Short mmCIF file of C-alpha atoms and ligand atoms in Angstrom, two decimals:
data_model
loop_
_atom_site.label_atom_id
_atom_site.label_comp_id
_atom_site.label_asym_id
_atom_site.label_seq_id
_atom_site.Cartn_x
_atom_site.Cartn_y
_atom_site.Cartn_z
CA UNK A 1 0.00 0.00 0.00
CA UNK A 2 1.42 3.59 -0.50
CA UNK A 3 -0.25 5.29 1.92
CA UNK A 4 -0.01 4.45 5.46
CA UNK A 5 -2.15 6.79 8.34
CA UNK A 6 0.18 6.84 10.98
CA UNK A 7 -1.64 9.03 13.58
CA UNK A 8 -5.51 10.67 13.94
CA UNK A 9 -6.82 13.44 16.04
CA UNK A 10 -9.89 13.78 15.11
CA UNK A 11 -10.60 14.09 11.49
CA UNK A 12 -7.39 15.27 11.16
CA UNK A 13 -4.90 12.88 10.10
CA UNK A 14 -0.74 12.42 10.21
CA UNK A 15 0.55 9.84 7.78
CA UNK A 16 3.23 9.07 4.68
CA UNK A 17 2.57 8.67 1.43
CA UNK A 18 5.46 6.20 -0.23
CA UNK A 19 6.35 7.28 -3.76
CA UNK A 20 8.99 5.97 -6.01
CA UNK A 21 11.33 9.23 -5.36
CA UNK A 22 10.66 8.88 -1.66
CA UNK A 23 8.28 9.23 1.21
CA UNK A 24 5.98 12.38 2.30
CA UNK A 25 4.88 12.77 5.72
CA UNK A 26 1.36 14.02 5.31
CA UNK A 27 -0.35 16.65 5.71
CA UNK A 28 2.05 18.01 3.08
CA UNK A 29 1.86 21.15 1.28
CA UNK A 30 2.70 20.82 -2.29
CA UNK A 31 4.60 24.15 -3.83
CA UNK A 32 3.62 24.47 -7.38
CA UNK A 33 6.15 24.56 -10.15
CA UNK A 34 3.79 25.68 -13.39
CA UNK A 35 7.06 25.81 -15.99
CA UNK A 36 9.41 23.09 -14.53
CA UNK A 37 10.28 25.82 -11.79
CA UNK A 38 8.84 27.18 -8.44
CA UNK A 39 9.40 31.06 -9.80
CA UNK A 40 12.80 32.16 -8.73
CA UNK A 41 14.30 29.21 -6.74
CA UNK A 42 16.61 26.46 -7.35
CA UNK A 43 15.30 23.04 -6.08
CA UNK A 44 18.36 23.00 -3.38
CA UNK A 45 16.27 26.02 -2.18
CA UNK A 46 13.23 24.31 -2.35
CA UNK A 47 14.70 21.38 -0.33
CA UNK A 48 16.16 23.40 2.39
CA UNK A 49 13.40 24.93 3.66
CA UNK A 50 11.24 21.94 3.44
CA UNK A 51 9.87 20.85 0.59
CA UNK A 52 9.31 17.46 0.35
CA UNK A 53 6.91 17.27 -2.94
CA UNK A 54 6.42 19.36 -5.88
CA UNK A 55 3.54 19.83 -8.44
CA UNK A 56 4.55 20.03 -11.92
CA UNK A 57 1.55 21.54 -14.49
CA UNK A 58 1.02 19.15 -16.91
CA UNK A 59 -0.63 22.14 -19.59
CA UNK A 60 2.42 24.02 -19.28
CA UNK A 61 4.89 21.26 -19.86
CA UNK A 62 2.82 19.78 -22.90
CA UNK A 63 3.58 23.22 -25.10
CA UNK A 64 6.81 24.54 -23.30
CA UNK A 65 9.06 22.72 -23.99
CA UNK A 66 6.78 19.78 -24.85
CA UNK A 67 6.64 16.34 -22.91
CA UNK A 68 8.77 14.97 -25.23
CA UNK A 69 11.05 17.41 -24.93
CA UNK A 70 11.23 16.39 -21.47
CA UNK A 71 11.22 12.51 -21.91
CA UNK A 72 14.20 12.28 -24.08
CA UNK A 73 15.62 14.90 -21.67
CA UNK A 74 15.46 11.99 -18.85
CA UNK A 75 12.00 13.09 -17.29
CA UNK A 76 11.08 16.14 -15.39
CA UNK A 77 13.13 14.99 -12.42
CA UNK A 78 16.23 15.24 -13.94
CA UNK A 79 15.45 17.86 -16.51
CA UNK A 80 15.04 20.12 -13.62
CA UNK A 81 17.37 19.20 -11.15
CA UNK A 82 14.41 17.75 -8.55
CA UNK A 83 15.29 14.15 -7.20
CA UNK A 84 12.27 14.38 -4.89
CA UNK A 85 8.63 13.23 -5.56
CA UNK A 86 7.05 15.12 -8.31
CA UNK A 87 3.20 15.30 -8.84
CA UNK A 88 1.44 16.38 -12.13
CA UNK A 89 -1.83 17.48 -12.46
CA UNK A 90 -3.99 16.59 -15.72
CA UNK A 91 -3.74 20.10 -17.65
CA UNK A 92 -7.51 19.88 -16.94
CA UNK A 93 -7.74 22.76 -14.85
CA UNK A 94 -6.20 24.93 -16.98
CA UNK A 95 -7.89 24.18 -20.24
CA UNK A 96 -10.88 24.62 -18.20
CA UNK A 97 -10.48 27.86 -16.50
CA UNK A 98 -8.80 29.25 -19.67
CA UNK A 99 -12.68 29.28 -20.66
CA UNK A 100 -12.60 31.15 -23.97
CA UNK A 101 -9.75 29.02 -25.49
CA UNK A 102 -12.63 26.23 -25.27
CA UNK A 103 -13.67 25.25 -28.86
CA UNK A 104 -16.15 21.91 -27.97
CA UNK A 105 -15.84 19.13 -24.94
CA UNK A 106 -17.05 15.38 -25.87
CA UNK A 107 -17.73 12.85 -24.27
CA UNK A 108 -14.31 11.76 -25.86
CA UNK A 109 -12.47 14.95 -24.50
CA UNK A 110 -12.00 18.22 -24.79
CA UNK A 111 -10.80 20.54 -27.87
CA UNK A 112 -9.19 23.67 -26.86
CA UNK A 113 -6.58 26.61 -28.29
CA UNK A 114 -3.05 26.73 -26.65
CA UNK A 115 -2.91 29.71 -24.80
CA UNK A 116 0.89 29.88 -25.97
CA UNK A 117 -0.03 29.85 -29.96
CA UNK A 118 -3.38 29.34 -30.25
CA UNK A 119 -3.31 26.01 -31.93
CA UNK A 120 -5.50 23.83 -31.62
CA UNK A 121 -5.26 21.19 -29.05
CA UNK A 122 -7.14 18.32 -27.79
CA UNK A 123 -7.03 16.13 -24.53
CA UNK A 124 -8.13 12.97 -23.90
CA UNK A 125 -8.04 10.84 -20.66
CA UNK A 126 -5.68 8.50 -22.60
CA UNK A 127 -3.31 11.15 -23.89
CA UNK A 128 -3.15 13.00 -20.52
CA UNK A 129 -1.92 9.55 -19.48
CA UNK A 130 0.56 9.91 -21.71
CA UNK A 131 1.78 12.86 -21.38
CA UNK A 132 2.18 12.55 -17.44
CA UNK A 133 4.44 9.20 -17.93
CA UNK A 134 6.84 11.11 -20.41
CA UNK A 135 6.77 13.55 -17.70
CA UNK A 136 7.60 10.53 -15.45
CA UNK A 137 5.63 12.13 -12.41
CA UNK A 138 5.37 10.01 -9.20
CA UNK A 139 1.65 11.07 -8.84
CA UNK A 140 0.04 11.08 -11.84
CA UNK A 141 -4.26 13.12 -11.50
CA UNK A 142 -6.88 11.77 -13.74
CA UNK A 143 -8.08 14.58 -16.26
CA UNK A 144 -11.58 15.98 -15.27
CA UNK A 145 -13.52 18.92 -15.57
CA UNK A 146 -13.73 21.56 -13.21
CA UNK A 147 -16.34 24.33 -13.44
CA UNK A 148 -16.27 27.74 -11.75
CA UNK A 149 -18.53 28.64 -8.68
CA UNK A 150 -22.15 29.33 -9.57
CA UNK A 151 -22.43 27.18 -12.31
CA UNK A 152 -26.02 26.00 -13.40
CA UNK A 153 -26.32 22.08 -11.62
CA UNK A 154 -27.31 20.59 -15.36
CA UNK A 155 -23.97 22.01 -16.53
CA UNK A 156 -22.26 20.67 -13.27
CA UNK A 157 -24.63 16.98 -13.66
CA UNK A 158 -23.05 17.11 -16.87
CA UNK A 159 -19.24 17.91 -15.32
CA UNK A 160 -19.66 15.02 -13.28
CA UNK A 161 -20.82 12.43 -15.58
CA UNK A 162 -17.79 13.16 -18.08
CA UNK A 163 -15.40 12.90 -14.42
CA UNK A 164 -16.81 9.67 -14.15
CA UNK A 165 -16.32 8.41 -17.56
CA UNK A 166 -12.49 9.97 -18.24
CA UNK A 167 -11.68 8.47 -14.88
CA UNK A 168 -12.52 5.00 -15.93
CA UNK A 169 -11.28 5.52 -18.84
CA UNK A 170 -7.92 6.79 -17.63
CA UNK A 171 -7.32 4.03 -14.94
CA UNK A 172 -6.97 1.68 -17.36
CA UNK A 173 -4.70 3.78 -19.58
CA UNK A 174 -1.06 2.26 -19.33
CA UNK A 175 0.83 3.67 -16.82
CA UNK A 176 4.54 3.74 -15.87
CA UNK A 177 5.72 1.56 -13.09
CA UNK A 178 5.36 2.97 -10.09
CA UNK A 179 3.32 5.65 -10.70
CA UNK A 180 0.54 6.36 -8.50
CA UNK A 181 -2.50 7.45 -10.26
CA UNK A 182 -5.16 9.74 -8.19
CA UNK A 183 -9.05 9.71 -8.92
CA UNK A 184 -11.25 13.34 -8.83
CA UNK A 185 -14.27 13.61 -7.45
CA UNK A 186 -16.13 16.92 -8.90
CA UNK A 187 -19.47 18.56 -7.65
CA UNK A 188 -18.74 21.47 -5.93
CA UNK A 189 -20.82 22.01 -3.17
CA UNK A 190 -23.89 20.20 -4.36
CA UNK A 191 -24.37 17.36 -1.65
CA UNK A 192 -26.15 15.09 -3.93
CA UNK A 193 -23.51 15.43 -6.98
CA UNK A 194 -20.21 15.46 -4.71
CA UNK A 195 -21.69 12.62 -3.27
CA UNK A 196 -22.67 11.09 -6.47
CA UNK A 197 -19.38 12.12 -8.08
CA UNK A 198 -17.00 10.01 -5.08
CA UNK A 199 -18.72 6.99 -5.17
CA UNK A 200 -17.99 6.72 -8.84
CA UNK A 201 -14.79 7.68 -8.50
CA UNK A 202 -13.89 5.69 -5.69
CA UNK A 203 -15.30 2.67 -7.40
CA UNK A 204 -12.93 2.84 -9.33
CA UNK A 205 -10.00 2.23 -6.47
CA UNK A 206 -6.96 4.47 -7.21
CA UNK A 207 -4.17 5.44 -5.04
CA UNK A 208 -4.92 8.44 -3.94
CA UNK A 209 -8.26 10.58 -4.36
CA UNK A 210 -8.76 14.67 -4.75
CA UNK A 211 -11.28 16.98 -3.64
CA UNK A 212 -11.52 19.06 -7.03
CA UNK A 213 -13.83 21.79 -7.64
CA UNK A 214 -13.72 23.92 -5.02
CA UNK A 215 -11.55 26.93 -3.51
CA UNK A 216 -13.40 28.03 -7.04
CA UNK A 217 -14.83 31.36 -6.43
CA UNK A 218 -17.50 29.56 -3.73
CA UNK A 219 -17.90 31.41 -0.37
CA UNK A 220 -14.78 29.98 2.10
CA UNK A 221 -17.79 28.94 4.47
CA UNK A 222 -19.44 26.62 2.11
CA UNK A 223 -16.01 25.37 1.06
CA UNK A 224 -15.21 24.15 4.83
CA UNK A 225 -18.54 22.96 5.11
CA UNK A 226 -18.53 20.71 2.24
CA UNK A 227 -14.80 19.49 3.13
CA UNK A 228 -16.21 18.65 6.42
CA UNK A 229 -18.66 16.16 4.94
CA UNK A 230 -16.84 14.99 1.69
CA UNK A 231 -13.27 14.37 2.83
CA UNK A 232 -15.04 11.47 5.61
CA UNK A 233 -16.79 9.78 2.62
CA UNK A 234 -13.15 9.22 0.56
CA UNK A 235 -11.68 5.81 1.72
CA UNK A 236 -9.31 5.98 5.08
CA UNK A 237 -6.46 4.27 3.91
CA UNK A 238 -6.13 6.68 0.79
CA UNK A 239 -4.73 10.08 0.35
CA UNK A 240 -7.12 13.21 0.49
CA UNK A 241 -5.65 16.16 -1.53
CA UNK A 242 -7.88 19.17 -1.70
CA UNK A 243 -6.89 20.77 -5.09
CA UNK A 244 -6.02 24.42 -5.00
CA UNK A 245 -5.35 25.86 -1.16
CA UNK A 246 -2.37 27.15 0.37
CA UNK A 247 -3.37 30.02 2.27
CA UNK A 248 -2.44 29.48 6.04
CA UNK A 249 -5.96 30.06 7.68
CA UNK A 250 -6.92 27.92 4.89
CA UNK A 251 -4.16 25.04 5.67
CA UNK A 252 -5.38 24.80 9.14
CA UNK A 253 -9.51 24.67 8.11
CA UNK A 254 -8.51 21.58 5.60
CA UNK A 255 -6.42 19.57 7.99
CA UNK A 256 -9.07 19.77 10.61
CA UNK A 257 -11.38 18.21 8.25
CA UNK A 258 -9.13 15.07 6.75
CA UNK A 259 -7.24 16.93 4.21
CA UNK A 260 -3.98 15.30 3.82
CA UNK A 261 -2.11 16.83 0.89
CA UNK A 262 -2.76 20.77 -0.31
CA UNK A 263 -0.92 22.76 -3.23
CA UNK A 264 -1.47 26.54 -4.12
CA UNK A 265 0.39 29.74 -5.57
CA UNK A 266 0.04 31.80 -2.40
CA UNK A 267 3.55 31.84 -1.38
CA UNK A 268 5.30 32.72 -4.81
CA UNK A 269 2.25 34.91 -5.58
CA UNK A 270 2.59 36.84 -2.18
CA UNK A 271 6.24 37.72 -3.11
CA UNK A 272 5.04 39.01 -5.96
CA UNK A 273 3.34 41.52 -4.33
CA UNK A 274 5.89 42.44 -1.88
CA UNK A 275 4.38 40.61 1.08
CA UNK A 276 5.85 38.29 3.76
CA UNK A 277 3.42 35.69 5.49
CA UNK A 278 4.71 35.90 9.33
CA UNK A 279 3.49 34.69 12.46
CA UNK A 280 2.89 38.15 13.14
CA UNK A 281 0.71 38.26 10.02
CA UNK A 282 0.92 39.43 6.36
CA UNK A 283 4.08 42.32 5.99
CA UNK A 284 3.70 44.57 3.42
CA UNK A 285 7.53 45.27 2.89
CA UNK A 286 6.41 48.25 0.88
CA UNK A 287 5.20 49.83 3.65
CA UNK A 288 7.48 52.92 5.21
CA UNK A 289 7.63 51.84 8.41
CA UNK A 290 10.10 48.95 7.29
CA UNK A 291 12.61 51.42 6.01
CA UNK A 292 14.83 50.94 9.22
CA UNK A 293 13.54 48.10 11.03
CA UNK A 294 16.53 46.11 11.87
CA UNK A 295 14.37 42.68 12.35
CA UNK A 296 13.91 39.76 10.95
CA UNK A 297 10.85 39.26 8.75
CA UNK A 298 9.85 37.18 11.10
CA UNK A 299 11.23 36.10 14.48
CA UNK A 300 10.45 32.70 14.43
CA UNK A 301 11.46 31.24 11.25
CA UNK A 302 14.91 29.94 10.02
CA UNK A 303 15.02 30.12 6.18
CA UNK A 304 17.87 32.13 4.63
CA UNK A 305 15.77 35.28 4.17
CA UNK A 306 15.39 35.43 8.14
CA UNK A 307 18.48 34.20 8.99
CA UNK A 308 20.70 36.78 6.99
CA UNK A 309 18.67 39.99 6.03
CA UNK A 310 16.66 42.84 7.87
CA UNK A 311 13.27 43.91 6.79
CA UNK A 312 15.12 47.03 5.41
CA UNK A 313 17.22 45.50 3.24
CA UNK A 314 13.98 43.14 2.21
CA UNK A 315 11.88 46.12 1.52
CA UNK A 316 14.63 48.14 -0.35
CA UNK A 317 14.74 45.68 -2.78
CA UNK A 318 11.24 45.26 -3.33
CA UNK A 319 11.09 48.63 -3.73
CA UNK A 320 13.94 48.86 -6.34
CA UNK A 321 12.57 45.03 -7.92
CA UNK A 322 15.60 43.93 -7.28
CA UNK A 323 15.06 39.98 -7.84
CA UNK A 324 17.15 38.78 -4.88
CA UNK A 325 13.74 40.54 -3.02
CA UNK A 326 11.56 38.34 -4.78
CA UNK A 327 13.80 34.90 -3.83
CA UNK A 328 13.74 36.24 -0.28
CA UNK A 329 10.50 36.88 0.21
CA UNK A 330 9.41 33.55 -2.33
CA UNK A 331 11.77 31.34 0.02
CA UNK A 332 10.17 32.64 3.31
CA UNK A 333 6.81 32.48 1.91
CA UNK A 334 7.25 28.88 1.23
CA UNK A 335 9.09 28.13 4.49
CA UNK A 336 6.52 29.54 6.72
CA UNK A 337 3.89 27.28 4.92
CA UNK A 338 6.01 24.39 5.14
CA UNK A 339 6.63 24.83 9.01
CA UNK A 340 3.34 25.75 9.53
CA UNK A 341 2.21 22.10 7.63
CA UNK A 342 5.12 20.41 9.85
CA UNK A 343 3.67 21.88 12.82
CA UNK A 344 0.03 21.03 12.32
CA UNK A 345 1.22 17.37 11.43
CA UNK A 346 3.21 16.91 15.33
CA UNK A 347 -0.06 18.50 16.78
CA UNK A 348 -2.07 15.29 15.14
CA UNK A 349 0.73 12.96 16.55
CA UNK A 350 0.32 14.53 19.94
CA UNK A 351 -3.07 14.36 20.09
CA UNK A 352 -3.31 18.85 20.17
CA UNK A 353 -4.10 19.51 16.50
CA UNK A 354 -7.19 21.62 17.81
CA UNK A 355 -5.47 23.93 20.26
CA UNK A 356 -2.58 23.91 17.77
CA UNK A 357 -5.23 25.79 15.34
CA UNK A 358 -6.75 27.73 17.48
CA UNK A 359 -3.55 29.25 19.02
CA UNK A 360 -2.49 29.82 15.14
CA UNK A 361 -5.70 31.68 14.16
CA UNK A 362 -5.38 33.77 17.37
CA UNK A 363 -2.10 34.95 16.47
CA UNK A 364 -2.83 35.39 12.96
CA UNK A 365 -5.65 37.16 13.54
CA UNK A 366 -4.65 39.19 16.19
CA UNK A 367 -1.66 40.02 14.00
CA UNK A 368 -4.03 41.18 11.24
CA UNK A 369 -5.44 43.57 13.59
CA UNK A 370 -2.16 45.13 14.58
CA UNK A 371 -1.44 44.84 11.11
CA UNK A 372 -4.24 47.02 9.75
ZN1 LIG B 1 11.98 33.42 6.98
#
């Protein structure tokens, strides 16, 4: 089996997931590198502050540089310098959320315009197969289709019943050996079709099985809510991933109900913007009062950023966009998530996941107070 629970508190659940690149202690946060690259760091970066899985975009690496590309290249692993466990999603997310470059979707698959060229482009369960073992990804997702928040239920009925059908479909598609293969269960937060849409999916025993379809545009309440009630109906001795979260409030909210593996932008993206997530909440290193503060961006973390700079020097490069500012804060970003996952996961083994969160969410919140 290559998932093993090793401890429970609660829903919340501590446990390693055995690939062929190595073992993940769950819950695991998954950093995601869209181009073959987690923007601005080398994977020695990415390993010392904690990374222990990455999530390769399966769209991306299909037109730039091409799967094959890649394959003759050795795989994604060694074309960019990651010996680790790599996950791929399907590319379904993308072509789906890239709604206008939609020409027609078939009960065969879906026909689409690269949103590199605009050529025409078509996936298949079978090809996205394909694609993810020239890739050579440890975790390979089945291809399904994911629909915004709000849409009408025939159009999400209709979502479902194509899940169903490319998920059979692609779990009998060869497969590399070794690779794990995950089933998605769709529905957003429609009890009867997220209910409808995991029993099929789960008939269909893979390794591993994903909440998709939400953190979609849905209110976060509803989001929890439905978590809380479809993560318990996925088998126990399988991974959970819910698809698409990485804020920390967020992090916390999925753990607590089952979650065991979570990916999302909001560390790299956060740099972006010239932000720091601390335990004394979000740092805008654009603001003034940074220009001679002498500290740490935050005083209880140990990546490079915090171990070598000020907040001065941190903000004077944002400011000037230098890009050593954007590795800083991009290495922090992705530390503090990581510790914060690494945290969560000794709470569950000790038994104090729950006052674990709720002393987080006090200090983050009380820290977004200060911080206003
Ligand atoms: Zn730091």
């Amino acid at each position: 089996m290559s998932y093993e629970v090793t401890a429970t508190d609660g829903e919340a659940r501590a446990g390693v997931l055995r690939t062929a690149h190595g073992d993940v202690p769950t819950p695991a946060f998954m950093p995601v590198g869209t181009k073959g690259t987690v923007k601005t760091l080398d994977p020695v970066e990415l390993r010392e502050v904690g990374t222990t899985i990455l999530l390769g975009n399966t769209y991306h690496l299909r037109f730039r540089p091409g799967d094959d590309v890649v394959a003759e290249l050795g795989g994604l692993h060694r074309f960019m310098g990651w010996d680790a466990p790599i996950l791929t999603d399907s590319g379904g997310f993308q072509v789906f959320s890239l709604r206008d470059t939609i020409v027609a979707v078939d009960d065969d698959g879906v026909t689409f315009r690269s949103v590199y060229d605009g050529a025409a482009a078509r996936f298949t369960p079978e090809l996205v197969a394909e694609i993810q073992a020239r890739l050579g990804a440890d975790v390979a997702m089945c291809l399904d289709i994911c629909l915004p928040a709000g849409a009408p239920s025939a159009e999400l009925a209709e979502a479902v019943r194509r899940t169903s059908l490319w998920a059979a479909r692609q779990r009998h598609a060869p497969r590399p050996p070794g690779q794990l293969l995950f089933g998605i269960a769709q529905g957003a937060a429609d009890p009867e079709l997220r209910r409808r849409s995991i029993e099929e999916v789960v008939a269909l025993d893979f390794d591993g099985y994903a909440l998709g379809g939400l953190s979609v545009g849905e209110d976060r309440d509803e989001m929890f809510e439905t978590t809380a009630w479809a993560a318990p109906l996925l088998p126990d001795d399988r991974p959970r991933y819910f698809m698409g979260i990485g804020d920390p409030e967020g992090v916390l909210e999925v753990v607590e109900r089952g979650i065991d593996m979570f990916d999302g932008v909001l560390p790299t993206r956060t740099a972006r913007t010239g932000s720091a997530l601390t335990w004394a909440g979000r740092l805008n290193l654009r603001n003034a009062r940074f220009a001679r503060d002498e500290r740490p961006l935050d005083d209880d973390c140990s990546c490079p950023a915090c171990a070598r700079f000020s907040r001065a020097y941190v903000r004077h490069l944002v400011n000037q966009q230098e890009l050593l500012g954007l590795r800083l804060l991009s290495l922090h970003n992705l530390r503090f998530l990581l510790e914060l996952t690494a945290r969560a996961r000794q709470a569950i083994e000790r038994g104090a996941f729950a006052a674990f969160k709720h002393e987080a969410l006090e200090r983050l919140a009380a820290a977004r107070v200060e911080a206003s």
